[in-house]
mmCIF file with all atom_site columns, C-alpha atoms in Angstrom:
data_model
loop_
_atom_site.group_PDB
_atom_site.id
_atom_site.type_symbol
_atom_site.label_atom_id
_atom_site.label_alt_id
_atom_site.label_comp_id
_atom_site.label_asym_id
_atom_site.label_entity_id
_atom_site.label_seq_id
_atom_site.pdbx_PDB_ins_code
_atom_site.Cartn_x
_atom_site.Cartn_y
_atom_site.Cartn_z
_atom_site.occupancy
_atom_site.B_iso_or_equiv
_atom_site.pdbx_formal_charge
_atom_site.auth_seq_id
_atom_site.auth_comp_id
_atom_site.auth_asym_id
_atom_site.auth_atom_id
_atom_site.pdbx_PDB_model_num
ATOM 1  C CA . MET A 1 1  ? -29.441 -67.140 -247.484 1.00 89.00 ? 5  MET A CA 1
ATOM 2  C CA . SER A 1 2  ? -32.505 -68.253 -245.529 1.00 93.00 ? 6  SER A CA 1
ATOM 3  C CA . THR A 1 3  ? -35.620 -66.377 -244.476 1.00 96.00 ? 7  THR A CA 1
ATOM 4  C CA . ILE A 1 4  ? -38.196 -67.646 -242.230 1.00 95.00 ? 8  ILE A CA 1
ATOM 5  C CA . THR A 1 5  ? -41.366 -66.062 -240.614 1.00 97.00 ? 9  THR A CA 1
ATOM 6  C CA . VAL A 1 6  ? -42.609 -67.258 -237.248 1.00 97.00 ? 10 VAL A CA 1
ATOM 7  C CA . PRO A 1 7  ? -45.857 -66.508 -235.414 1.00 98.00 ? 11 PRO A CA 1
ATOM 8  C CA . VAL A 1 8  ? -45.167 -65.103 -231.860 1.00 97.00 ? 12 VAL A CA 1
ATOM 9  C CA . GLN A 1 9  ? -47.797 -64.701 -229.160 1.00 96.00 ? 13 GLN A CA 1
ATOM 10 C CA . GLY A 1 10 ? -47.827 -62.242 -226.179 1.00 94.00 ? 14 GLY A CA 1
ATOM 11 C CA . MET A 1 11 ? -45.924 -59.205 -227.691 1.00 95.00 ? 15 MET A CA 1
ATOM 12 C CA . THR A 1 12 ? -47.751 -55.927 -226.922 1.00 95.00 ? 16 THR A CA 1
ATOM 13 C CA . CYS A 1 13 ? -45.167 -53.051 -227.373 1.00 96.00 ? 17 CYS A CA 1
ATOM 14 C CA . GLY A 1 14 ? -41.851 -51.837 -228.614 1.00 96.00 ? 18 GLY A CA 1
ATOM 15 C CA . HIS A 1 15 ? -40.079 -53.304 -225.720 1.00 96.00 ? 19 HIS A CA 1
ATOM 16 C CA . CYS A 1 16 ? -41.350 -56.726 -226.764 1.00 96.00 ? 20 CYS A CA 1
ATOM 17 C CA . VAL A 1 17 ? -40.047 -56.055 -230.132 1.00 97.00 ? 21 VAL A CA 1
ATOM 18 C CA . SER A 1 18 ? -36.708 -54.993 -228.854 1.00 97.00 ? 22 SER A CA 1
ATOM 19 C CA . SER A 1 19 ? -36.368 -58.157 -226.675 1.00 97.00 ? 23 SER A CA 1
ATOM 20 C CA . VAL A 1 20 ? -37.238 -60.630 -229.386 1.00 98.00 ? 24 VAL A CA 1
ATOM 21 C CA . THR A 1 21 ? -35.132 -58.860 -231.899 1.00 98.00 ? 25 THR A CA 1
ATOM 22 C CA . GLU A 1 22 ? -32.144 -58.878 -229.464 1.00 98.00 ? 26 GLU A CA 1
ATOM 23 C CA . GLU A 1 23 ? -32.415 -62.616 -228.654 1.00 97.00 ? 27 GLU A CA 1
ATOM 24 C CA . LEU A 1 24 ? -32.877 -63.603 -232.228 1.00 98.00 ? 28 LEU A CA 1
ATOM 25 C CA . SER A 1 25 ? -30.026 -61.464 -233.519 1.00 97.00 ? 29 SER A CA 1
ATOM 26 C CA . GLU A 1 26 ? -27.594 -63.256 -231.214 1.00 97.00 ? 30 GLU A CA 1
ATOM 27 C CA . ILE A 1 27 ? -28.092 -66.526 -233.135 1.00 96.00 ? 31 ILE A CA 1
ATOM 28 C CA . ASP A 1 28 ? -25.014 -67.253 -235.301 1.00 95.00 ? 32 ASP A CA 1
ATOM 29 C CA . GLY A 1 29 ? -25.797 -66.298 -238.872 1.00 95.00 ? 33 GLY A CA 1
ATOM 30 C CA . VAL A 1 30 ? -28.611 -64.103 -238.432 1.00 97.00 ? 34 VAL A CA 1
ATOM 31 C CA . THR A 1 31 ? -28.460 -61.074 -240.594 1.00 97.00 ? 35 THR A CA 1
ATOM 32 C CA . ALA A 1 32 ? -31.764 -59.292 -239.939 1.00 98.00 ? 36 ALA A CA 1
ATOM 33 C CA . VAL A 1 33 ? -34.859 -59.503 -237.791 1.00 98.00 ? 37 VAL A CA 1
ATOM 34 C CA . ALA A 1 34 ? -38.076 -57.750 -238.655 1.00 98.00 ? 38 ALA A CA 1
ATOM 35 C CA . VAL A 1 35 ? -41.273 -57.668 -236.569 1.00 98.00 ? 39 VAL A CA 1
ATOM 36 C CA . ASP A 1 36 ? -44.708 -57.093 -237.738 1.00 98.00 ? 40 ASP A CA 1
ATOM 37 C CA . LEU A 1 37 ? -46.311 -56.201 -234.258 1.00 97.00 ? 41 LEU A CA 1
ATOM 38 C CA . ASN A 1 38 ? -49.879 -57.151 -233.515 1.00 96.00 ? 42 ASN A CA 1
ATOM 39 C CA . PRO A 1 39 ? -50.370 -56.110 -229.925 1.00 95.00 ? 43 PRO A CA 1
ATOM 40 C CA . GLY A 1 40 ? -52.520 -58.564 -228.062 1.00 86.00 ? 44 GLY A CA 1
ATOM 41 C CA . GLY A 1 41 ? -52.477 -60.962 -230.984 1.00 93.00 ? 45 GLY A CA 1
ATOM 42 C CA . THR A 1 42 ? -50.071 -62.933 -232.983 1.00 96.00 ? 46 THR A CA 1
ATOM 43 C CA . SER A 1 43 ? -47.171 -61.035 -234.233 1.00 97.00 ? 47 SER A CA 1
ATOM 44 C CA . HIS A 1 44 ? -45.095 -62.168 -237.243 1.00 98.00 ? 48 HIS A CA 1
ATOM 45 C CA . VAL A 1 45 ? -41.256 -62.203 -236.908 1.00 98.00 ? 49 VAL A CA 1
ATOM 46 C CA . THR A 1 46 ? -39.205 -62.482 -240.158 1.00 98.00 ? 50 THR A CA 1
ATOM 47 C CA . ILE A 1 47 ? -35.668 -63.736 -239.511 1.00 98.00 ? 51 ILE A CA 1
ATOM 48 C CA . SER A 1 48 ? -33.074 -63.661 -242.236 1.00 97.00 ? 52 SER A CA 1
ATOM 49 C CA . ALA A 1 49 ? -29.882 -65.630 -241.969 1.00 97.00 ? 53 ALA A CA 1
ATOM 50 C CA . ALA A 1 50 ? -26.805 -66.586 -243.973 1.00 96.00 ? 54 ALA A CA 1
ATOM 51 C CA . SER A 1 51 ? -27.628 -70.256 -243.608 1.00 92.00 ? 55 SER A CA 1
ATOM 52 C CA . GLU A 1 52 ? -30.539 -72.504 -242.676 1.00 93.00 ? 56 GLU A CA 1
ATOM 53 C CA . LEU A 1 53 ? -31.867 -71.909 -239.239 1.00 92.00 ? 57 LEU A CA 1
ATOM 54 C CA . ASP A 1 54 ? -32.813 -74.539 -236.697 1.00 92.00 ? 58 ASP A CA 1
ATOM 55 C CA . ASP A 1 55 ? -36.401 -74.413 -235.419 1.00 94.00 ? 59 ASP A CA 1
ATOM 56 C CA . ALA A 1 56 ? -35.302 -75.349 -231.849 1.00 96.00 ? 60 ALA A CA 1
ATOM 57 C CA . THR A 1 57 ? -32.791 -72.612 -231.785 1.00 96.00 ? 61 THR A CA 1
ATOM 58 C CA . ILE A 1 58 ? -35.444 -70.041 -232.861 1.00 97.00 ? 62 ILE A CA 1
ATOM 59 C CA . ASP A 1 59 ? -37.854 -71.321 -230.295 1.00 97.00 ? 63 ASP A CA 1
ATOM 60 C CA . GLN A 1 60 ? -35.272 -71.227 -227.614 1.00 97.00 ? 64 GLN A CA 1
ATOM 61 C CA . ALA A 1 61 ? -34.458 -67.539 -228.449 1.00 97.00 ? 65 ALA A CA 1
ATOM 62 C CA . VAL A 1 62 ? -38.059 -66.447 -228.473 1.00 97.00 ? 66 VAL A CA 1
ATOM 63 C CA . THR A 1 63 ? -38.714 -68.227 -225.169 1.00 97.00 ? 67 THR A CA 1
ATOM 64 C CA . GLU A 1 64 ? -35.611 -66.487 -223.619 1.00 97.00 ? 68 GLU A CA 1
ATOM 65 C CA . ALA A 1 65 ? -37.184 -63.127 -224.684 1.00 97.00 ? 69 ALA A CA 1
ATOM 66 C CA . GLY A 1 66 ? -40.201 -64.140 -222.651 1.00 96.00 ? 70 GLY A CA 1
ATOM 67 C CA . TYR A 1 67 ? -42.566 -65.081 -225.606 1.00 96.00 ? 71 TYR A CA 1
ATOM 68 C CA . VAL A 1 68 ? -43.977 -68.170 -227.217 1.00 95.00 ? 72 VAL A CA 1
ATOM 69 C CA . ILE A 1 69 ? -44.113 -69.220 -230.866 1.00 96.00 ? 73 ILE A CA 1
ATOM 70 C CA . ALA A 1 70 ? -47.831 -69.720 -231.770 1.00 94.00 ? 74 ALA A CA 1
ATOM 71 C CA . LYS A 1 71 ? -48.701 -73.244 -232.682 1.00 84.00 ? 75 LYS A CA 1
ATOM 72 C CA . ALA A 1 72 ? -50.774 -73.968 -235.793 1.00 69.00 ? 76 ALA A CA 1
#
């Protein structure tokens, strides 16, 4: 089991949460997605999966939802 939390920018509402959750849930092996929404700031998205997740796959799913992973 693997759990990773990624910072996501641009999310402002429940629709944003739904979009990101839907895209990430479509990744093979993902068992749960939880979003700590910070409207207008950086939200934190926690993804649980049955195996290790590829950073590029997560980035692609967040991008497809219309958002970007915050860079450190």
